[in-house]
Amino acid sequence: PGGSCDFIAFIDTVSVSFKTSRPERMVYTLDGSEPTAQSAEYTAPLHFEESATIKIATALPSGKLSKVRTITVEKQSPLQAKEVAKPANGLNMGVKYGTFLNVDQFNKAIDKFDTEKVIKTTRELTSVVKTSESMRGVKQYGAVATGYVNIEEDGVYFFSSELEEVWIDGQLLINNRDEVKRFSRKDKSIALAKGMHEIKAVFLGHIIGGWPSNWNDGSIKIKKAGTEKFETIGAEKLFH
């Protein structure tokens, strides 16, 4: 349910539930093999105490299967927080002008940033240049923001964003490479201890699939496992 997370972290145990858009049975495997119409039928949430890979599909009465969905379920120890001396509000942002379709092009172009500043929220990543509805004459750019996000308590946290990349403690958590920047499809979870954790957010100005990346609001959303709604990471949780 929710449909956008194919990587589920957990600390002790976790139950994973599924639903299908058609009133047909679902079949799955846990051994890495591709499911068939004769594979185990999903009838109740799957319970895990160790890491596993779920491959699940909907089976039609004819025996044909839907596209197989692969879900990684990973047991993790919470990443420990960083010691940050005299943290200040906001993130450090660097901007490089140009059109960048992927992070490889962006990184290759950076010898030094064209502008640098401290931003209060990640929403400012997408508003360096004023955009228009037609996008004609809009000056494109790439931007990266770095700093720390304050996690209020130990737990597993889901992250969601339409930015190009979101990194936590040096791990690439969200990678929207080649995706239309309109609806988040790459949500991911990670186990984090209470305190400060390194964060890096990358925005690239481009048009993919007819949708300008500048039109997304630049937010990074978070929710703790077990809660229903994502909340935007606000200025009160960002530091450098």
Short mmCIF file of C-alpha atoms in Angstrom, two decimals:
data_model
loop_
_atom_site.label_atom_id
_atom_site.label_comp_id
_atom_site.label_asym_id
_atom_site.label_seq_id
_atom_site.Cartn_x
_atom_site.Cartn_y
_atom_site.Cartn_z
CA PRO A 1 0.00 0.00 0.00
CA GLY A 2 1.36 3.39 -1.03
CA GLY A 3 3.15 1.78 -3.91
CA SER A 4 6.33 3.84 -4.02
CA CYS A 5 8.81 1.98 -1.78
CA ASP A 6 10.79 -1.04 -2.95
CA PHE A 7 13.32 -0.98 -0.09
CA ILE A 8 12.10 -1.56 3.45
CA ALA A 9 14.51 -1.31 6.36
CA PHE A 10 13.72 -2.74 9.79
CA ILE A 11 15.50 -3.14 13.13
CA ASP A 12 13.89 -6.16 14.88
CA THR A 13 10.93 -7.48 12.89
CA VAL A 14 8.67 -6.19 10.16
CA SER A 15 5.41 -7.17 8.44
CA VAL A 16 4.92 -6.28 4.77
CA SER A 17 1.43 -6.12 3.27
CA PHE A 18 0.30 -5.88 -0.35
CA LYS A 19 -2.82 -5.07 -2.31
CA THR A 20 -3.64 -5.33 -5.99
CA SER A 21 -5.69 -3.13 -8.31
CA ARG A 22 -7.56 -6.18 -9.64
CA PRO A 23 -9.53 -8.76 -7.66
CA GLU A 24 -7.11 -11.53 -8.57
CA ARG A 25 -4.76 -13.61 -6.46
CA MET A 26 -1.13 -12.65 -5.87
CA VAL A 27 1.81 -15.06 -5.93
CA TYR A 28 5.30 -14.55 -4.52
CA THR A 29 8.73 -16.03 -3.83
CA LEU A 30 11.31 -15.31 -1.12
CA ASP A 31 14.29 -17.22 -2.55
CA GLY A 32 15.20 -14.82 -5.35
CA SER A 33 13.48 -16.85 -8.07
CA GLU A 34 10.85 -15.41 -10.39
CA PRO A 35 7.29 -16.21 -9.31
CA THR A 36 5.02 -18.35 -11.47
CA ALA A 37 1.29 -19.02 -11.34
CA GLN A 38 2.12 -22.02 -9.13
CA SER A 39 4.15 -20.04 -6.56
CA ALA A 40 2.97 -19.46 -2.99
CA GLU A 41 -0.23 -17.42 -2.86
CA TYR A 42 -0.25 -14.21 -0.85
CA THR A 43 -3.09 -14.31 1.69
CA ALA A 44 -1.76 -12.34 4.68
CA PRO A 45 1.06 -9.89 5.51
CA LEU A 46 4.54 -11.41 5.28
CA HIS A 47 6.53 -11.39 8.53
CA PHE A 48 10.33 -11.08 8.59
CA GLU A 49 13.01 -11.35 11.27
CA GLU A 50 15.93 -11.43 8.79
CA SER A 51 16.74 -9.74 5.47
CA ALA A 52 14.94 -11.09 2.40
CA THR A 53 13.91 -10.35 -1.17
CA ILE A 54 10.22 -10.49 -2.06
CA LYS A 55 9.18 -11.02 -5.68
CA ILE A 56 5.43 -10.69 -6.09
CA ALA A 57 2.97 -10.51 -8.98
CA THR A 58 -0.75 -10.74 -9.72
CA ALA A 59 -1.83 -13.96 -11.44
CA LEU A 60 -4.76 -13.98 -13.88
CA PRO A 61 -6.97 -17.06 -14.19
CA SER A 62 -5.27 -17.76 -17.55
CA GLY A 63 -1.95 -18.18 -15.73
CA LYS A 64 -0.47 -14.97 -17.09
CA LEU A 65 1.33 -12.76 -14.55
CA SER A 66 1.57 -9.03 -14.13
CA LYS A 67 4.96 -7.36 -14.07
CA VAL A 68 6.94 -8.78 -11.14
CA ARG A 69 7.64 -6.34 -8.35
CA THR A 70 10.82 -6.82 -6.30
CA ILE A 71 10.95 -5.59 -2.71
CA THR A 72 14.18 -5.63 -0.69
CA VAL A 73 13.61 -6.14 3.04
CA GLU A 74 16.79 -5.38 5.00
CA LYS A 75 17.55 -5.76 8.69
CA GLN A 76 19.69 -2.81 9.82
CA SER A 77 21.31 -1.39 12.91
CA PRO A 78 20.48 2.33 13.26
CA LEU A 79 23.17 4.59 11.81
CA GLN A 80 24.74 6.53 14.66
CA ALA A 81 24.37 10.30 14.83
CA LYS A 82 27.23 12.73 14.18
CA GLU A 83 28.77 15.10 16.70
CA VAL A 84 28.29 18.62 15.32
CA ALA A 85 29.97 21.51 17.11
CA LYS A 86 27.88 24.69 17.23
CA PRO A 87 25.40 23.83 14.47
CA ALA A 88 23.72 26.72 12.68
CA ASN A 89 20.33 26.65 10.97
CA GLY A 90 20.16 25.96 7.25
CA LEU A 91 22.09 24.06 4.58
CA ASN A 92 25.04 25.13 2.43
CA MET A 93 23.98 25.37 -1.23
CA GLY A 94 26.16 25.60 -4.33
CA VAL A 95 24.77 26.47 -7.79
CA LYS A 96 26.21 25.74 -11.25
CA TYR A 97 24.42 27.16 -14.29
CA GLY A 98 23.76 24.88 -17.26
CA THR A 99 21.42 22.08 -18.34
CA PHE A 100 22.27 18.76 -16.68
CA LEU A 101 20.32 15.61 -17.52
CA ASN A 102 22.10 13.53 -14.90
CA VAL A 103 24.45 13.83 -11.94
CA ASP A 104 27.44 12.63 -13.99
CA GLN A 105 27.16 15.71 -16.22
CA PHE A 106 26.66 17.95 -13.21
CA ASN A 107 29.68 16.63 -11.29
CA LYS A 108 31.88 16.88 -14.39
CA ALA A 109 30.93 20.55 -14.83
CA ILE A 110 31.73 21.56 -11.25
CA ASP A 111 35.20 23.03 -10.96
CA LYS A 112 33.71 25.67 -8.70
CA PHE A 113 30.16 26.85 -8.06
CA ASP A 114 28.82 29.98 -9.74
CA THR A 115 27.09 31.03 -6.52
CA GLU A 116 27.00 29.78 -2.93
CA LYS A 117 24.70 30.62 -0.03
CA VAL A 118 23.00 29.23 3.05
CA ILE A 119 19.38 28.16 2.49
CA LYS A 120 16.72 27.60 5.12
CA THR A 121 14.88 24.74 3.39
CA THR A 122 15.42 22.44 0.42
CA ARG A 123 12.55 24.19 -1.37
CA GLU A 124 15.07 26.93 -2.21
CA LEU A 125 16.98 24.47 -4.41
CA THR A 126 14.31 24.75 -7.11
CA SER A 127 13.73 28.51 -6.91
CA VAL A 128 17.17 29.97 -7.66
CA VAL A 129 15.84 31.09 -11.05
CA LYS A 130 12.29 32.31 -11.63
CA THR A 131 10.37 29.95 -13.90
CA SER A 132 7.54 30.56 -16.35
CA GLU A 133 4.65 28.38 -17.44
CA SER A 134 6.09 28.04 -20.94
CA MET A 135 9.68 27.52 -19.67
CA ARG A 136 10.91 29.61 -22.62
CA GLY A 137 14.11 31.45 -21.84
CA VAL A 138 14.43 29.95 -18.36
CA LYS A 139 18.08 29.69 -17.34
CA GLN A 140 18.72 26.14 -16.17
CA TYR A 141 21.11 25.14 -13.40
CA GLY A 142 22.11 22.40 -11.00
CA ALA A 143 22.33 22.84 -7.24
CA VAL A 144 23.49 20.79 -4.29
CA ALA A 145 22.74 21.40 -0.61
CA THR A 146 24.70 19.80 2.21
CA GLY A 147 24.47 19.78 5.99
CA TYR A 148 22.65 17.83 8.67
CA VAL A 149 19.11 16.73 9.46
CA ASN A 150 18.10 16.28 13.09
CA ILE A 151 16.31 12.99 13.81
CA GLU A 152 14.21 13.24 16.96
CA GLU A 153 14.25 9.59 18.06
CA ASP A 154 15.66 6.18 17.14
CA GLY A 155 13.71 4.34 14.47
CA VAL A 156 13.18 3.46 10.83
CA TYR A 157 12.35 6.44 8.62
CA PHE A 158 10.91 6.60 5.10
CA PHE A 159 12.11 9.40 2.82
CA SER A 160 10.38 10.75 -0.29
CA SER A 161 11.43 13.46 -2.74
CA GLU A 162 11.19 14.57 -6.37
CA LEU A 163 14.72 15.99 -6.30
CA GLU A 164 17.40 14.27 -8.37
CA GLU A 165 19.16 12.69 -5.39
CA VAL A 166 18.91 12.56 -1.61
CA TRP A 167 21.83 11.19 0.45
CA ILE A 168 21.81 10.32 4.16
CA ASP A 169 25.10 9.67 5.97
CA GLY A 170 26.89 9.09 2.67
CA GLN A 171 24.30 6.62 1.37
CA LEU A 172 22.37 7.38 -1.83
CA LEU A 173 18.85 6.98 -0.50
CA ILE A 174 16.73 8.42 -3.33
CA ASN A 175 17.87 8.32 -6.95
CA ASN A 176 15.43 9.82 -9.49
CA ARG A 177 17.83 9.58 -12.43
CA ASP A 178 15.97 9.68 -15.78
CA GLU A 179 12.62 9.97 -13.96
CA VAL A 180 9.94 12.54 -14.72
CA LYS A 181 10.13 14.84 -11.68
CA ARG A 182 6.42 14.86 -11.01
CA PHE A 183 5.49 11.98 -8.72
CA SER A 184 7.92 10.31 -6.33
CA ARG A 185 8.45 6.67 -7.30
CA LYS A 186 11.64 5.92 -5.39
CA ASP A 187 10.76 6.21 -1.70
CA LYS A 188 13.16 4.36 0.59
CA SER A 189 13.59 3.68 4.30
CA ILE A 190 16.62 3.61 6.57
CA ALA A 191 17.28 2.96 10.29
CA LEU A 192 18.60 6.05 12.08
CA ALA A 193 19.60 6.80 15.66
CA LYS A 194 18.46 9.98 17.38
CA GLY A 195 20.56 13.05 16.56
CA MET A 196 22.31 14.76 13.64
CA HIS A 197 22.78 12.91 10.34
CA GLU A 198 24.55 14.13 7.22
CA ILE A 199 22.21 15.05 4.37
CA LYS A 200 22.90 15.97 0.74
CA ALA A 201 20.22 16.99 -1.75
CA VAL A 202 20.80 17.45 -5.49
CA PHE A 203 18.56 19.35 -7.90
CA LEU A 204 19.11 19.38 -11.68
CA GLY A 205 17.30 21.77 -13.98
CA HIS A 206 16.08 19.91 -17.07
CA ILE A 207 13.02 18.65 -18.92
CA ILE A 208 12.42 14.89 -19.04
CA GLY A 209 9.26 13.37 -20.48
CA GLY A 210 7.92 16.87 -21.15
CA TRP A 211 7.96 17.78 -17.45
CA PRO A 212 10.33 20.50 -16.17
CA SER A 213 12.13 19.52 -12.99
CA ASN A 214 11.93 23.17 -11.85
CA TRP A 215 8.22 22.69 -11.22
CA ASN A 216 8.67 20.36 -8.24
CA ASP A 217 8.81 22.12 -4.89
CA GLY A 218 12.22 20.80 -3.84
CA SER A 219 10.89 19.34 -0.60
CA ILE A 220 12.17 16.23 1.14
CA LYS A 221 9.48 14.40 3.07
CA ILE A 222 9.92 12.00 5.97
CA LYS A 223 7.78 9.69 8.05
CA LYS A 224 8.61 7.25 10.82
CA ALA A 225 7.71 3.60 10.19
CA GLY A 226 4.28 2.90 11.57
CA THR A 227 2.90 6.35 10.83
CA GLU A 228 0.65 7.14 7.87
CA LYS A 229 1.61 10.58 6.58
CA PHE A 230 4.82 12.07 5.25
CA GLU A 231 5.84 15.45 6.63
CA THR A 232 8.13 17.95 4.91
CA ILE A 233 11.53 18.35 6.55
CA GLY A 234 11.35 21.96 7.67
CA ALA A 235 13.90 24.62 8.55
CA GLU A 236 13.82 23.66 12.24
CA LYS A 237 15.44 20.29 11.43
CA LEU A 238 18.19 21.41 9.02
CA PHE A 239 21.68 22.55 10.10
CA HIS A 240 25.19 23.15 8.84
#
